[in-house]
């Protein structure tokens, strides 16, 4: 007889990054179906769902609602780092845990968050280590104007400088802003070897569409390669073909080119990981995450999450989008997460790296 455990789902069904949230939500629901059908597990999950509708101001209240009005202690959700940071105080207040199944910028290790996707030493640094010798050292950065875009650019700037490269531009758009003409004109003039795109949702699709037009207008067949650490299969349709040639990095790409990508797969794996941690441990869902991991390790289970900082070990895969699907270029074996880049020290302690990028 399975014991039924409530879990929360906090993912948007609408809004400017709905494609990402939809893939994650489908991954969670698939994982729940699989766990509930698995006779080897003594747990089954019952979903308590709330829809933030892509609005940042709804995440904290809805997280609070799940934790106060149901028995769910574990919540699967949030897409942006801004939304993740909104819910952490509520998780602390009501003893909840967020399972966060999407890439992020690092420099965080909350005891209330299970970081199940990749952080910069598992996506950005391997991507740049491939790109700088393969594409050239003249880089241009564009990102959404919040912590994801800021931190990805900061880390990338150090890596480019350490490789004797040059950052030609570093530009930001408000989340959802699709007015990209000034950025496209600057790229037209500067002609970088590659563009690191950390835009989210509709902003990214608009940028990719205008960049594709620029390539067609100028007849550029090579160069202006777009790099991304957050573009996956679930956004190909939304980009409308404009993302062809984009090179992305992550822990998973669909082997058959199908829809969900790593947002779907890491969400699905997150549900299975929680089920394995709770199996055979009545009321373990009430434990702090660190205690839950220690309990599982003591009983012989090897968790995906590192007990030291609650990040998952992940492979680093680099893949290029061609003919509507990602094709693997390079694969690194599973890497231990290094969220604070303690094994990747600052490239320079001098002021020589500080300059106005224009």
Coordinates of C-alpha atoms in Angstrom, one line a residue:
X1 CA 0.0 0.0 0.0
X2 CA 1.5 3.3 -1.1
X3 CA 1.4 6.3 1.2
X4 CA 0.2 9.4 -0.6
X5 CA 2.3 12.6 -0.2
X6 CA 1.3 16.0 -1.3
X7 CA 3.7 17.9 -3.5
X8 CA 3.4 21.5 -4.8
X9 CA 3.8 22.6 -8.4
X10 CA 4.4 26.3 -9.0
X11 CA 4.8 26.9 -12.7
X12 CA 3.2 29.4 -15.1
X13 CA 0.9 28.3 -17.8
X14 CA 1.0 31.7 -19.5
X15 CA 3.3 34.7 -19.7
X16 CA 6.5 35.5 -21.6
X17 CA 8.4 32.4 -20.7
X18 CA 5.5 30.0 -20.8
X19 CA 7.3 27.5 -23.2
X20 CA 9.9 26.9 -20.5
X21 CA 7.4 26.5 -17.7
X22 CA 5.2 24.2 -19.8
X23 CA 8.1 21.9 -20.5
X24 CA 9.0 21.8 -16.8
X25 CA 5.4 21.3 -15.8
X26 CA 5.0 18.4 -18.2
X27 CA 8.2 16.9 -16.8
X28 CA 6.9 17.1 -13.3
X29 CA 3.5 15.5 -14.2
X30 CA 5.2 12.7 -16.2
X31 CA 7.5 12.0 -13.2
X32 CA 4.4 11.9 -10.9
X33 CA 2.6 9.4 -13.2
X34 CA 5.7 7.2 -13.3
X35 CA 6.3 7.3 -9.6
X36 CA 2.7 6.5 -8.8
X37 CA 2.8 3.5 -11.2
X38 CA 6.0 2.1 -9.8
X39 CA 5.2 -0.8 -7.6
X40 CA 8.8 -0.8 -6.2
X41 CA 8.2 2.5 -4.5
X42 CA 6.1 2.8 -1.3
X43 CA 5.2 6.4 -2.1
X44 CA 2.7 8.1 -4.4
X45 CA 2.4 11.8 -5.1
X46 CA -0.7 14.0 -5.1
X47 CA -0.2 17.4 -6.9
X48 CA -1.2 20.7 -5.4
X49 CA -0.8 23.2 -8.2
X50 CA -0.8 27.0 -8.4
X51 CA -0.3 29.1 -11.6
X52 CA 1.7 32.3 -11.1
X53 CA 0.8 33.3 -14.7
X54 CA 4.3 34.5 -15.4
X55 CA 3.9 37.4 -12.8
X56 CA 6.8 37.8 -10.4
X57 CA 4.5 39.2 -7.7
X58 CA 2.5 36.0 -7.5
X59 CA 5.2 33.5 -6.7
X60 CA 5.7 34.3 -3.0
X61 CA 1.9 34.4 -2.2
X62 CA 1.2 31.2 -4.1
X63 CA 4.2 29.4 -2.5
X64 CA 2.9 30.5 0.9
X65 CA -0.6 29.3 0.0
X66 CA 0.6 25.8 -1.0
X67 CA 2.6 25.5 2.3
X68 CA -0.1 26.8 4.5
X69 CA -3.2 25.3 3.0
X70 CA -1.9 21.8 2.1
X71 CA 0.4 19.2 3.6
X72 CA 2.9 19.7 0.7
X73 CA 6.5 20.5 2.0
X74 CA 8.2 20.0 -1.4
X75 CA 7.4 22.3 -4.3
X76 CA 8.6 21.9 -7.9
X77 CA 8.8 25.0 -9.8
X78 CA 10.0 28.5 -10.7
X79 CA 11.7 29.3 -14.0
X80 CA 13.6 32.6 -13.5
X81 CA 16.1 33.3 -10.8
X82 CA 14.0 36.2 -9.8
X83 CA 11.0 34.0 -9.0
X84 CA 13.3 31.5 -7.1
X85 CA 14.6 34.3 -4.9
X86 CA 11.0 35.5 -4.3
X87 CA 9.9 32.1 -2.8
X88 CA 13.0 31.3 -0.6
X89 CA 11.8 33.5 2.3
X90 CA 8.4 31.7 2.3
X91 CA 10.2 28.3 2.2
X92 CA 12.3 29.4 5.2
X93 CA 9.2 30.6 7.0
X94 CA 7.1 27.5 6.5
X95 CA 9.7 24.7 6.3
X96 CA 9.4 24.1 2.6
X97 CA 11.8 22.9 -0.1
X98 CA 11.9 24.1 -3.7
X99 CA 13.0 21.6 -6.4
X100 CA 14.5 23.9 -9.0
X101 CA 15.0 22.0 -12.3
X102 CA 16.4 24.7 -14.6
X103 CA 19.8 26.2 -15.2
X104 CA 20.9 29.1 -13.1
X105 CA 23.8 31.5 -12.6
X106 CA 25.3 30.0 -9.4
X107 CA 26.5 32.0 -6.3
X108 CA 23.7 30.6 -4.1
X109 CA 23.3 27.6 -1.9
X110 CA 20.0 27.8 0.1
X111 CA 19.3 25.0 2.5
X112 CA 15.7 25.2 1.1
X113 CA 16.5 24.6 -2.6
X114 CA 17.4 21.4 -4.5
X115 CA 19.4 22.7 -7.5
X116 CA 18.7 19.9 -10.0
X117 CA 19.9 21.4 -13.2
X118 CA 23.3 23.0 -14.1
X119 CA 25.3 25.9 -12.7
X120 CA 28.1 27.9 -14.5
X121 CA 30.9 25.3 -14.1
X122 CA 28.5 22.8 -15.7
X123 CA 27.2 24.9 -18.6
X124 CA 28.8 28.4 -19.2
X125 CA 32.5 27.6 -18.6
X126 CA 32.5 24.4 -20.8
X127 CA 30.7 26.3 -23.5
X128 CA 33.2 29.1 -23.5
X129 CA 36.1 26.8 -23.3
X130 CA 34.8 25.2 -26.5
X131 CA 33.8 28.5 -28.2
X132 CA 36.9 30.7 -27.7
X133 CA 39.3 28.5 -29.7
X134 CA 36.6 27.3 -32.2
X135 CA 34.9 30.6 -33.0
X136 CA 37.2 33.4 -32.1
X137 CA 37.8 35.7 -29.1
X138 CA 35.7 38.8 -30.0
X139 CA 32.6 38.4 -27.9
X140 CA 29.3 40.3 -27.6
X141 CA 26.9 39.7 -24.6
X142 CA 23.2 40.3 -24.5
X143 CA 20.9 39.4 -21.6
X144 CA 17.8 40.0 -19.6
X145 CA 18.2 42.7 -17.1
X146 CA 18.1 40.7 -13.9
X147 CA 20.5 38.4 -12.0
X148 CA 20.7 35.6 -14.6
X149 CA 21.8 38.0 -17.3
X150 CA 24.1 40.0 -15.0
X151 CA 26.0 37.0 -13.5
X152 CA 26.3 35.1 -16.7
X153 CA 27.9 38.1 -18.4
X154 CA 30.2 38.7 -15.4
X155 CA 31.6 35.2 -15.3
X156 CA 31.9 35.1 -19.1
X157 CA 33.8 38.4 -19.1
X158 CA 36.4 36.9 -16.8
X159 CA 36.7 33.8 -19.0
X160 CA 37.1 35.8 -22.2
X161 CA 39.7 38.1 -20.6
X162 CA 41.7 35.1 -19.3
X163 CA 41.8 33.9 -22.9
X164 CA 43.2 37.2 -24.1
X165 CA 39.8 37.9 -25.8
X166 CA 37.7 41.1 -26.0
X167 CA 34.1 41.9 -25.0
X168 CA 32.8 44.3 -27.6
X169 CA 29.5 44.9 -26.1
X170 CA 27.4 44.0 -23.0
X171 CA 23.7 45.0 -23.3
X172 CA 20.5 44.3 -21.4
X173 CA 16.8 44.3 -21.9
X174 CA 14.0 44.2 -19.4
X175 CA 12.4 40.8 -19.2
X176 CA 9.8 40.7 -22.0
X177 CA 11.2 43.7 -23.9
X178 CA 11.3 42.9 -27.7
X179 CA 12.8 46.2 -29.0
X180 CA 16.2 44.9 -30.1
X181 CA 17.0 47.1 -33.1
X182 CA 19.7 49.1 -31.3
X183 CA 21.4 45.9 -30.3
X184 CA 21.2 44.5 -33.8
X185 CA 22.7 47.7 -35.3
X186 CA 25.6 47.6 -32.8
X187 CA 26.3 43.9 -33.7
X188 CA 26.2 44.9 -37.4
X189 CA 28.9 47.4 -36.8
X190 CA 31.1 45.5 -34.4
X191 CA 31.0 42.1 -36.1
X192 CA 31.7 39.9 -33.1
X193 CA 32.9 36.3 -33.5
X194 CA 30.0 35.1 -31.3
X195 CA 27.1 36.4 -29.3
X196 CA 26.4 35.1 -25.8
X197 CA 22.6 35.3 -25.5
X198 CA 21.2 35.2 -21.9
X199 CA 17.8 36.7 -22.8
X200 CA 14.7 34.9 -21.5
X201 CA 11.5 34.1 -23.4
X202 CA 10.0 36.6 -25.8
X203 CA 13.0 38.9 -25.6
X204 CA 15.2 36.0 -26.8
X205 CA 12.9 35.1 -29.7
X206 CA 12.7 38.7 -30.9
X207 CA 16.5 39.0 -30.8
X208 CA 17.1 35.7 -32.6
X209 CA 14.6 36.7 -35.4
X210 CA 16.3 40.1 -36.0
X211 CA 19.8 38.5 -35.9
X212 CA 18.7 36.0 -38.5
X213 CA 17.5 38.9 -40.7
X214 CA 20.8 40.6 -40.2
X215 CA 22.7 37.5 -41.3
X216 CA 20.5 37.2 -44.4
X217 CA 20.9 40.9 -45.2
X218 CA 24.7 40.8 -44.9
X219 CA 25.2 37.4 -46.4
X220 CA 27.0 36.1 -43.4
X221 CA 27.2 32.3 -43.6
X222 CA 29.8 31.9 -40.8
X223 CA 30.4 34.0 -37.7
X224 CA 27.9 35.7 -35.4
X225 CA 27.3 32.3 -33.8
X226 CA 24.8 32.5 -30.9
X227 CA 25.7 30.8 -27.7
X228 CA 23.2 30.0 -24.9
X229 CA 23.1 28.2 -21.6
X230 CA 19.3 28.3 -21.3
X231 CA 17.9 27.6 -24.9
X232 CA 16.5 24.1 -25.2
X233 CA 14.2 22.0 -27.5
X234 CA 11.1 23.5 -25.8
X235 CA 11.8 26.9 -27.4
X236 CA 12.6 25.9 -30.9
X237 CA 9.0 26.3 -32.0
X238 CA 8.7 29.7 -30.3
X239 CA 11.8 30.9 -32.1
X240 CA 10.3 30.1 -35.4
X241 CA 13.4 28.7 -37.1
X242 CA 15.5 31.8 -36.2
X243 CA 17.6 29.8 -33.8
X244 CA 19.2 27.6 -36.4
X245 CA 22.9 27.3 -35.8
X246 CA 22.7 28.3 -32.1
X247 CA 25.1 26.4 -29.8
X248 CA 23.7 25.5 -26.4
X249 CA 25.1 23.8 -23.3
X250 CA 23.3 21.7 -20.7
X251 CA 23.1 18.3 -19.1
X252 CA 20.6 16.8 -21.5
X253 CA 19.5 17.1 -25.1
X254 CA 16.7 14.9 -26.6
X255 CA 18.2 12.0 -28.4
X256 CA 15.4 12.0 -30.9
X257 CA 15.0 15.7 -31.3
X258 CA 11.6 15.7 -29.5
X259 CA 10.1 18.6 -27.6
X260 CA 10.9 18.8 -23.9
X261 CA 14.7 19.1 -23.6
X262 CA 16.5 19.5 -20.3
X263 CA 13.7 21.6 -18.7
X264 CA 11.4 18.6 -19.0
X265 CA 13.9 15.9 -18.2
X266 CA 15.4 17.5 -15.1
X267 CA 11.9 18.2 -13.8
X268 CA 11.0 14.5 -14.4
X269 CA 14.2 13.4 -12.7
X270 CA 13.6 15.7 -9.7
X271 CA 10.3 14.0 -9.0
X272 CA 12.0 10.6 -9.1
X273 CA 14.8 11.8 -6.9
X274 CA 12.4 12.9 -4.2
X275 CA 10.5 9.6 -4.5
X276 CA 13.7 7.6 -4.0
X277 CA 14.7 9.8 -1.0
X278 CA 11.3 9.2 0.7
X279 CA 10.9 5.5 -0.1
X280 CA 11.0 3.4 3.0
X281 CA 11.2 6.5 5.3
X282 CA 7.7 7.3 6.7
X283 CA 7.2 11.0 7.4
X284 CA 10.6 11.8 5.9
X285 CA 9.0 14.5 3.7
X286 CA 8.9 16.6 6.9
X287 CA 12.7 16.5 7.3
X288 CA 15.0 19.4 6.3
X289 CA 16.6 18.6 2.9
X290 CA 20.1 18.1 4.4
X291 CA 18.7 15.6 7.0
X292 CA 16.8 13.8 4.3
X293 CA 19.9 13.4 2.2
X294 CA 21.9 12.1 5.2
X295 CA 19.2 9.6 6.0
X296 CA 19.2 8.3 2.5
X297 CA 23.0 8.0 2.4
X298 CA 23.0 6.1 5.7
X299 CA 20.6 3.6 4.3
X300 CA 22.8 3.0 1.2
X301 CA 21.1 5.3 -1.4
X302 CA 23.4 7.6 -3.4
X303 CA 21.5 10.9 -3.9
X304 CA 21.9 13.1 -7.0
X305 CA 22.4 16.1 -4.8
X306 CA 25.7 17.0 -3.1
X307 CA 25.0 17.2 0.7
X308 CA 27.5 20.0 1.0
X309 CA 25.6 22.5 -1.2
X310 CA 22.5 20.7 -2.5
X311 CA 23.5 20.9 -6.2
X312 CA 23.3 17.9 -8.6
X313 CA 26.3 16.4 -10.4
X314 CA 25.6 16.9 -14.1
X315 CA 27.4 16.2 -17.4
X316 CA 28.2 19.1 -19.6
X317 CA 27.0 18.6 -23.2
X318 CA 27.5 21.2 -26.0
X319 CA 25.2 20.9 -29.0
X320 CA 24.4 22.8 -32.1
X321 CA 20.8 23.4 -33.4
X322 CA 20.5 22.2 -37.1
X323 CA 17.5 21.1 -39.1
X324 CA 15.3 21.7 -36.1
X325 CA 17.1 19.5 -33.5
X326 CA 20.3 19.6 -31.4
X327 CA 23.3 17.7 -32.5
X328 CA 26.0 16.9 -29.9
X329 CA 29.4 18.5 -30.5
X330 CA 31.1 17.7 -27.2
X331 CA 30.4 15.9 -24.0
X332 CA 32.1 16.1 -20.6
X333 CA 31.5 13.5 -18.0
X334 CA 29.3 14.3 -15.0
X335 CA 30.9 17.2 -13.1
X336 CA 30.5 18.1 -9.5
X337 CA 28.7 21.4 -9.2
X338 CA 30.9 24.3 -8.1
X339 CA 28.3 27.0 -7.5
X340 CA 30.7 29.6 -6.0
X341 CA 33.5 28.7 -8.5
X342 CA 35.8 27.9 -5.7
X343 CA 37.7 25.6 -8.1
X344 CA 37.7 28.3 -10.8
X345 CA 39.3 31.3 -9.0
X346 CA 39.0 34.9 -10.3
X347 CA 41.1 35.3 -13.4
X348 CA 42.6 38.6 -12.2
X349 CA 42.7 40.6 -9.0
X350 CA 44.0 43.7 -10.7
X351 CA 41.9 46.6 -12.0
X352 CA 43.0 46.1 -15.6
X353 CA 39.8 44.2 -16.4
X354 CA 37.6 47.2 -15.4
X355 CA 36.6 49.2 -18.5
X356 CA 33.7 50.9 -20.1
X357 CA 32.3 48.6 -22.7
X358 CA 30.9 50.7 -25.6

